[in-house]
Short mmCIF file of N, CA and C in Angstrom, two decimals:
data_model
loop_
_atom_site.label_atom_id
_atom_site.label_comp_id
_atom_site.label_asym_id
_atom_site.label_seq_id
_atom_site.Cartn_x
_atom_site.Cartn_y
_atom_site.Cartn_z
N ASP A 3 9.78 -3.72 -14.18
CA ASP A 3 8.48 -3.40 -13.58
C ASP A 3 7.93 -2.08 -14.08
N SER A 4 8.61 -1.43 -15.02
CA SER A 4 8.14 -0.17 -15.62
C SER A 4 7.85 0.91 -14.58
N GLY A 5 8.61 0.93 -13.50
CA GLY A 5 8.44 1.95 -12.47
C GLY A 5 7.26 1.70 -11.55
N GLN A 6 6.68 0.51 -11.58
CA GLN A 6 5.51 0.24 -10.75
C GLN A 6 5.88 -0.20 -9.34
N LEU A 7 7.14 -0.50 -9.09
CA LEU A 7 7.57 -0.91 -7.76
C LEU A 7 8.39 0.20 -7.12
N PRO A 8 8.21 0.41 -5.84
CA PRO A 8 9.00 1.45 -5.16
C PRO A 8 10.42 0.98 -4.89
N SER A 9 11.30 1.92 -4.63
CA SER A 9 12.65 1.60 -4.21
C SER A 9 12.59 1.04 -2.79
N PRO A 10 13.20 -0.11 -2.53
CA PRO A 10 13.19 -0.64 -1.16
C PRO A 10 14.02 0.22 -0.20
N PHE A 11 14.86 1.08 -0.75
CA PHE A 11 15.66 1.98 0.09
C PHE A 11 14.85 3.20 0.52
N CYS A 12 14.04 3.72 -0.39
CA CYS A 12 13.20 4.87 -0.07
C CYS A 12 11.91 4.46 0.62
N THR A 13 11.36 3.32 0.21
CA THR A 13 10.07 2.88 0.71
C THR A 13 10.12 1.39 1.04
N PRO A 14 10.63 1.04 2.22
CA PRO A 14 10.69 -0.37 2.59
C PRO A 14 9.33 -0.94 3.01
N GLY A 15 8.39 -0.05 3.32
CA GLY A 15 7.09 -0.48 3.81
C GLY A 15 7.11 -0.55 5.33
N SER A 16 5.97 -0.28 5.93
CA SER A 16 5.85 -0.39 7.39
C SER A 16 4.38 -0.63 7.73
N THR A 17 4.19 -1.23 8.90
CA THR A 17 2.84 -1.59 9.32
C THR A 17 2.44 -0.85 10.59
N ASP A 18 1.16 -0.81 10.81
CA ASP A 18 0.59 -0.19 12.00
C ASP A 18 0.55 -1.26 13.10
N PRO A 19 1.32 -1.09 14.18
CA PRO A 19 1.35 -2.11 15.22
C PRO A 19 0.00 -2.31 15.92
N ALA A 20 -0.93 -1.40 15.71
CA ALA A 20 -2.26 -1.53 16.32
C ALA A 20 -3.14 -2.52 15.57
N VAL A 21 -2.71 -2.92 14.37
CA VAL A 21 -3.47 -3.89 13.58
C VAL A 21 -2.78 -5.24 13.68
N THR A 22 -3.47 -6.20 14.27
CA THR A 22 -2.91 -7.54 14.45
C THR A 22 -3.88 -8.58 13.90
N GLN A 23 -3.39 -9.79 13.76
CA GLN A 23 -4.25 -10.88 13.31
C GLN A 23 -5.45 -11.02 14.24
N ALA A 24 -5.23 -10.83 15.53
CA ALA A 24 -6.29 -11.00 16.52
C ALA A 24 -7.41 -9.97 16.41
N ASP A 25 -7.10 -8.79 15.86
CA ASP A 25 -8.14 -7.75 15.81
C ASP A 25 -8.60 -7.37 14.41
N ILE A 26 -8.32 -8.20 13.41
CA ILE A 26 -8.71 -7.83 12.05
C ILE A 26 -10.22 -7.66 11.89
N GLY A 27 -10.99 -8.34 12.71
CA GLY A 27 -12.45 -8.20 12.64
C GLY A 27 -12.94 -6.82 13.01
N SER A 28 -12.18 -6.13 13.83
CA SER A 28 -12.58 -4.78 14.24
C SER A 28 -11.74 -3.70 13.56
N THR A 29 -10.82 -4.13 12.70
CA THR A 29 -9.99 -3.14 11.99
C THR A 29 -10.14 -3.36 10.49
N ILE A 30 -9.19 -3.99 9.85
CA ILE A 30 -9.16 -4.06 8.39
C ILE A 30 -10.32 -4.80 7.74
N CYS A 31 -10.99 -5.65 8.48
CA CYS A 31 -12.11 -6.39 7.91
C CYS A 31 -13.46 -5.73 8.19
N ARG A 32 -13.44 -4.57 8.81
CA ARG A 32 -14.66 -3.81 9.08
C ARG A 32 -14.84 -2.75 8.00
N ALA A 33 -15.97 -2.75 7.36
CA ALA A 33 -16.25 -1.77 6.30
C ALA A 33 -16.07 -0.35 6.83
N GLY A 34 -15.35 0.47 6.08
CA GLY A 34 -15.16 1.87 6.44
C GLY A 34 -14.00 2.13 7.38
N TRP A 35 -13.33 1.09 7.84
CA TRP A 35 -12.26 1.29 8.83
C TRP A 35 -11.11 2.14 8.29
N THR A 36 -10.72 1.95 7.03
CA THR A 36 -9.57 2.71 6.51
C THR A 36 -9.82 4.21 6.54
N ALA A 37 -11.06 4.62 6.41
CA ALA A 37 -11.38 6.06 6.47
C ALA A 37 -11.05 6.64 7.84
N THR A 38 -11.05 5.80 8.86
CA THR A 38 -10.76 6.29 10.21
C THR A 38 -9.27 6.48 10.45
N VAL A 39 -8.43 5.90 9.60
CA VAL A 39 -6.98 5.99 9.80
C VAL A 39 -6.26 6.69 8.64
N ARG A 40 -6.96 6.98 7.57
CA ARG A 40 -6.34 7.64 6.41
C ARG A 40 -5.98 9.08 6.77
N PRO A 41 -4.75 9.50 6.47
CA PRO A 41 -4.37 10.88 6.79
C PRO A 41 -5.07 11.88 5.87
N PRO A 42 -5.21 13.13 6.33
CA PRO A 42 -5.84 14.14 5.48
C PRO A 42 -4.96 14.45 4.27
N SER A 43 -5.59 14.86 3.18
CA SER A 43 -4.85 15.13 1.95
C SER A 43 -3.81 16.24 2.13
N SER A 44 -4.02 17.17 3.07
CA SER A 44 -3.03 18.22 3.30
C SER A 44 -1.69 17.62 3.75
N GLU A 45 -1.76 16.56 4.54
CA GLU A 45 -0.53 15.89 4.97
C GLU A 45 0.07 15.06 3.85
N THR A 46 -0.76 14.34 3.11
CA THR A 46 -0.21 13.49 2.06
C THR A 46 0.33 14.30 0.89
N GLU A 47 -0.30 15.42 0.58
CA GLU A 47 0.23 16.27 -0.50
C GLU A 47 1.61 16.81 -0.13
N HIS A 48 1.79 17.20 1.12
CA HIS A 48 3.11 17.67 1.57
C HIS A 48 4.13 16.54 1.45
N ALA A 49 3.76 15.36 1.93
CA ALA A 49 4.68 14.22 1.87
C ALA A 49 5.01 13.87 0.42
N LYS A 50 4.02 13.95 -0.45
CA LYS A 50 4.21 13.59 -1.85
C LYS A 50 5.21 14.53 -2.54
N PHE A 51 4.97 15.84 -2.41
CA PHE A 51 5.79 16.79 -3.15
C PHE A 51 7.07 17.22 -2.43
N ALA A 52 7.08 17.23 -1.11
CA ALA A 52 8.26 17.68 -0.37
C ALA A 52 9.21 16.55 0.00
N VAL A 53 8.70 15.32 0.05
CA VAL A 53 9.55 14.21 0.47
C VAL A 53 9.67 13.14 -0.62
N ALA A 54 8.54 12.58 -1.03
CA ALA A 54 8.57 11.44 -1.94
C ALA A 54 9.09 11.79 -3.34
N TYR A 55 8.56 12.84 -3.95
CA TYR A 55 9.02 13.21 -5.30
C TYR A 55 10.52 13.48 -5.32
N PRO A 56 11.05 14.29 -4.38
CA PRO A 56 12.51 14.50 -4.39
C PRO A 56 13.29 13.19 -4.16
N ALA A 57 12.82 12.33 -3.27
CA ALA A 57 13.53 11.07 -3.00
C ALA A 57 13.58 10.19 -4.24
N TYR A 58 12.53 10.24 -5.04
CA TYR A 58 12.47 9.43 -6.25
C TYR A 58 12.94 10.19 -7.50
N GLY A 59 13.31 11.45 -7.33
CA GLY A 59 13.79 12.24 -8.46
C GLY A 59 12.73 12.52 -9.50
N LEU A 60 11.48 12.65 -9.05
CA LEU A 60 10.37 12.90 -9.98
C LEU A 60 10.05 14.38 -10.08
N PRO A 61 9.76 14.86 -11.29
CA PRO A 61 9.28 16.23 -11.42
C PRO A 61 7.84 16.32 -10.93
N VAL A 62 7.44 17.47 -10.43
CA VAL A 62 6.09 17.63 -9.89
C VAL A 62 5.00 17.48 -10.94
N THR A 63 5.38 17.46 -12.21
CA THR A 63 4.39 17.32 -13.28
C THR A 63 3.98 15.87 -13.54
N VAL A 64 4.66 14.92 -12.93
CA VAL A 64 4.34 13.50 -13.13
C VAL A 64 3.00 13.17 -12.48
N THR A 65 2.14 12.47 -13.20
CA THR A 65 0.88 12.01 -12.64
C THR A 65 1.17 10.81 -11.76
N SER A 66 0.77 10.91 -10.51
CA SER A 66 1.00 9.80 -9.59
C SER A 66 0.02 9.87 -8.43
N GLU A 67 0.02 8.79 -7.68
CA GLU A 67 -0.76 8.70 -6.46
C GLU A 67 0.24 8.41 -5.35
N LEU A 68 0.15 9.13 -4.24
CA LEU A 68 0.98 8.79 -3.09
C LEU A 68 0.32 7.57 -2.47
N ASP A 69 0.96 6.43 -2.65
CA ASP A 69 0.35 5.17 -2.28
C ASP A 69 1.04 4.56 -1.07
N HIS A 70 0.26 3.81 -0.31
CA HIS A 70 0.80 3.03 0.80
C HIS A 70 1.32 1.72 0.21
N LEU A 71 2.59 1.41 0.40
CA LEU A 71 3.12 0.14 -0.10
C LEU A 71 2.38 -1.01 0.57
N VAL A 72 2.37 -1.04 1.89
CA VAL A 72 1.48 -1.95 2.62
C VAL A 72 0.22 -1.14 2.83
N PRO A 73 -0.85 -1.47 2.12
CA PRO A 73 -2.05 -0.63 2.16
C PRO A 73 -2.72 -0.60 3.53
N LEU A 74 -3.45 0.47 3.76
CA LEU A 74 -4.19 0.59 5.02
C LEU A 74 -5.11 -0.61 5.22
N GLU A 75 -5.69 -1.11 4.14
CA GLU A 75 -6.61 -2.24 4.26
C GLU A 75 -5.91 -3.56 4.58
N LEU A 76 -4.57 -3.51 4.69
CA LEU A 76 -3.78 -4.65 5.16
C LEU A 76 -2.96 -4.27 6.38
N GLY A 77 -3.35 -3.20 7.05
CA GLY A 77 -2.66 -2.80 8.27
C GLY A 77 -1.39 -2.01 8.04
N GLY A 78 -1.27 -1.37 6.89
CA GLY A 78 -0.10 -0.53 6.63
C GLY A 78 -0.13 0.75 7.44
N SER A 79 1.04 1.32 7.66
CA SER A 79 1.12 2.55 8.44
C SER A 79 1.06 3.77 7.53
N ASN A 80 0.89 4.92 8.15
CA ASN A 80 0.91 6.20 7.43
C ASN A 80 2.30 6.84 7.48
N ASP A 81 3.28 6.12 7.97
CA ASP A 81 4.64 6.62 8.06
C ASP A 81 5.22 6.80 6.66
N ILE A 82 6.11 7.76 6.49
CA ILE A 82 6.72 8.03 5.18
C ILE A 82 7.47 6.80 4.64
N THR A 83 7.90 5.91 5.52
CA THR A 83 8.58 4.69 5.07
C THR A 83 7.63 3.74 4.33
N ASN A 84 6.34 4.03 4.38
CA ASN A 84 5.35 3.19 3.72
C ASN A 84 4.66 3.91 2.57
N LEU A 85 5.11 5.12 2.25
CA LEU A 85 4.47 5.93 1.20
C LEU A 85 5.43 6.14 0.03
N TRP A 86 4.89 6.05 -1.19
CA TRP A 86 5.71 6.27 -2.38
C TRP A 86 4.85 6.82 -3.50
N PRO A 87 5.47 7.56 -4.42
CA PRO A 87 4.71 8.12 -5.54
C PRO A 87 4.56 7.07 -6.64
N GLU A 88 3.42 6.43 -6.67
CA GLU A 88 3.17 5.42 -7.70
C GLU A 88 2.75 6.15 -8.97
N ALA A 89 3.68 6.22 -9.91
CA ALA A 89 3.44 6.94 -11.15
C ALA A 89 2.51 6.15 -12.06
N GLY A 90 1.78 6.89 -12.88
CA GLY A 90 0.88 6.26 -13.83
C GLY A 90 -0.56 6.59 -13.55
N ARG A 91 -1.42 5.80 -14.12
CA ARG A 91 -2.85 6.10 -14.03
C ARG A 91 -3.38 6.01 -12.60
N VAL A 92 -4.40 6.80 -12.36
CA VAL A 92 -5.07 6.81 -11.07
C VAL A 92 -6.56 6.59 -11.35
N PRO A 93 -7.22 5.61 -10.76
CA PRO A 93 -6.68 4.69 -9.77
C PRO A 93 -5.65 3.76 -10.40
N ASN A 94 -4.76 3.25 -9.57
CA ASN A 94 -3.65 2.46 -10.06
C ASN A 94 -3.99 0.97 -10.08
N PRO A 95 -3.20 0.19 -10.83
CA PRO A 95 -3.49 -1.25 -10.93
C PRO A 95 -3.26 -2.01 -9.61
N LYS A 96 -2.56 -1.42 -8.67
CA LYS A 96 -2.30 -2.07 -7.39
C LYS A 96 -3.59 -2.20 -6.56
N ASP A 97 -4.56 -1.33 -6.82
CA ASP A 97 -5.80 -1.32 -6.03
C ASP A 97 -6.52 -2.67 -6.06
N SER A 98 -6.58 -3.32 -7.22
CA SER A 98 -7.28 -4.61 -7.29
C SER A 98 -6.53 -5.68 -6.51
N THR A 99 -5.20 -5.60 -6.49
CA THR A 99 -4.41 -6.55 -5.70
C THR A 99 -4.68 -6.34 -4.22
N GLU A 100 -4.75 -5.09 -3.80
CA GLU A 100 -5.03 -4.79 -2.39
C GLU A 100 -6.37 -5.37 -1.96
N SER A 101 -7.38 -5.22 -2.80
CA SER A 101 -8.71 -5.74 -2.48
C SER A 101 -8.71 -7.26 -2.40
N LEU A 102 -8.03 -7.90 -3.34
CA LEU A 102 -7.94 -9.36 -3.34
C LEU A 102 -7.27 -9.85 -2.05
N LEU A 103 -6.17 -9.21 -1.68
CA LEU A 103 -5.43 -9.63 -0.49
C LEU A 103 -6.22 -9.37 0.79
N ASN A 104 -6.93 -8.24 0.85
CA ASN A 104 -7.77 -7.96 2.02
C ASN A 104 -8.84 -9.05 2.16
N SER A 105 -9.47 -9.40 1.07
CA SER A 105 -10.51 -10.45 1.11
C SER A 105 -9.91 -11.78 1.57
N ALA A 106 -8.72 -12.08 1.10
CA ALA A 106 -8.07 -13.34 1.48
C ALA A 106 -7.73 -13.37 2.97
N VAL A 107 -7.25 -12.25 3.50
CA VAL A 107 -6.95 -12.17 4.94
C VAL A 107 -8.24 -12.27 5.74
N CYS A 108 -9.25 -11.53 5.35
CA CYS A 108 -10.50 -11.49 6.11
C CYS A 108 -11.26 -12.81 6.06
N SER A 109 -11.05 -13.60 5.01
CA SER A 109 -11.71 -14.90 4.91
C SER A 109 -10.88 -16.02 5.52
N GLY A 110 -9.67 -15.69 6.01
CA GLY A 110 -8.83 -16.69 6.66
C GLY A 110 -7.99 -17.53 5.72
N LYS A 111 -7.93 -17.17 4.44
CA LYS A 111 -7.13 -17.94 3.48
C LYS A 111 -5.63 -17.75 3.71
N VAL A 112 -5.24 -16.55 4.15
CA VAL A 112 -3.84 -16.23 4.40
C VAL A 112 -3.75 -15.40 5.68
N THR A 113 -2.58 -15.39 6.28
CA THR A 113 -2.42 -14.59 7.50
C THR A 113 -2.07 -13.15 7.16
N LEU A 114 -2.37 -12.29 8.09
CA LEU A 114 -2.06 -10.87 7.92
C LEU A 114 -0.56 -10.66 7.75
N ALA A 115 0.25 -11.26 8.61
CA ALA A 115 1.71 -11.05 8.55
C ALA A 115 2.30 -11.53 7.23
N ALA A 116 1.88 -12.69 6.75
CA ALA A 116 2.40 -13.20 5.47
C ALA A 116 2.01 -12.28 4.33
N THR A 117 0.79 -11.76 4.37
CA THR A 117 0.31 -10.87 3.33
C THR A 117 1.06 -9.55 3.36
N GLN A 118 1.29 -9.02 4.54
CA GLN A 118 2.06 -7.77 4.66
C GLN A 118 3.47 -7.93 4.11
N ARG A 119 4.12 -9.04 4.43
CA ARG A 119 5.47 -9.30 3.91
C ARG A 119 5.46 -9.42 2.39
N ALA A 120 4.50 -10.15 1.86
CA ALA A 120 4.44 -10.39 0.42
C ALA A 120 4.20 -9.10 -0.36
N ILE A 121 3.29 -8.27 0.11
CA ILE A 121 2.99 -7.04 -0.63
C ILE A 121 4.12 -6.03 -0.49
N ALA A 122 4.80 -6.01 0.65
CA ALA A 122 5.93 -5.09 0.82
C ALA A 122 7.12 -5.51 -0.03
N THR A 123 7.25 -6.80 -0.29
CA THR A 123 8.35 -7.29 -1.11
C THR A 123 8.12 -6.99 -2.59
N ASN A 124 6.91 -7.31 -3.07
CA ASN A 124 6.59 -7.06 -4.47
C ASN A 124 5.08 -7.21 -4.63
N TRP A 125 4.37 -6.10 -4.70
CA TRP A 125 2.92 -6.16 -4.78
C TRP A 125 2.44 -6.88 -6.04
N MET A 126 3.26 -6.86 -7.08
CA MET A 126 2.86 -7.47 -8.35
C MET A 126 2.84 -9.00 -8.26
N THR A 127 3.69 -9.58 -7.43
CA THR A 127 3.75 -11.04 -7.30
C THR A 127 3.12 -11.55 -6.00
N ALA A 128 2.67 -10.66 -5.13
CA ALA A 128 2.13 -11.06 -3.83
C ALA A 128 1.02 -12.12 -3.93
N PRO A 129 0.04 -11.96 -4.81
CA PRO A 129 -1.01 -12.99 -4.87
C PRO A 129 -0.46 -14.39 -5.18
N GLU A 130 0.46 -14.46 -6.14
CA GLU A 130 1.02 -15.76 -6.51
C GLU A 130 1.86 -16.34 -5.39
N VAL A 131 2.64 -15.50 -4.72
CA VAL A 131 3.47 -15.94 -3.58
C VAL A 131 2.58 -16.54 -2.50
N LEU A 132 1.39 -15.96 -2.32
CA LEU A 132 0.47 -16.42 -1.30
C LEU A 132 -0.47 -17.53 -1.78
N GLY A 133 -0.29 -17.97 -3.02
CA GLY A 133 -1.13 -19.03 -3.55
C GLY A 133 -2.50 -18.59 -4.00
N LEU A 134 -2.63 -17.32 -4.35
CA LEU A 134 -3.90 -16.77 -4.81
C LEU A 134 -3.80 -16.44 -6.29
N ALA A 135 -4.81 -16.76 -7.05
CA ALA A 135 -4.79 -16.46 -8.49
C ALA A 135 -5.22 -15.02 -8.70
N HIS A 136 -4.39 -14.26 -9.41
CA HIS A 136 -4.74 -12.86 -9.69
C HIS A 136 -3.74 -12.29 -10.67
N THR A 137 -4.22 -11.43 -11.54
CA THR A 137 -3.36 -10.67 -12.45
C THR A 137 -3.73 -9.21 -12.29
N PRO A 138 -2.77 -8.36 -11.84
CA PRO A 138 -3.10 -6.93 -11.65
C PRO A 138 -3.41 -6.22 -12.94
#
């Protein structure tokens, strides 16, 4: 995977229990909702350099984005168990997969829980696992 997948030991992924299938219309499927739950950069920068980089053995000079394994737009949590330093270009290739999966959940093609499991297992294969055509 060329370092594009997080360690399941360091970053197993976690979800926000406040986001459920029943309330996706007022949470993840509402435009602008993720901005209401995204942590401030002061918190994420601390988590990135003080927790995530050491856990992954990365030097601070590596270009990366502290990414949510289960993205906020799919009901992911802001807990450190859901954050990892995704090395490489920013914006990262995972972003298009996140958008595809959010659209699929919001249109009723797939369930929130199935999508959360699939992306936490392997974001690169999640669309295919869920029967959606996509190449990141």
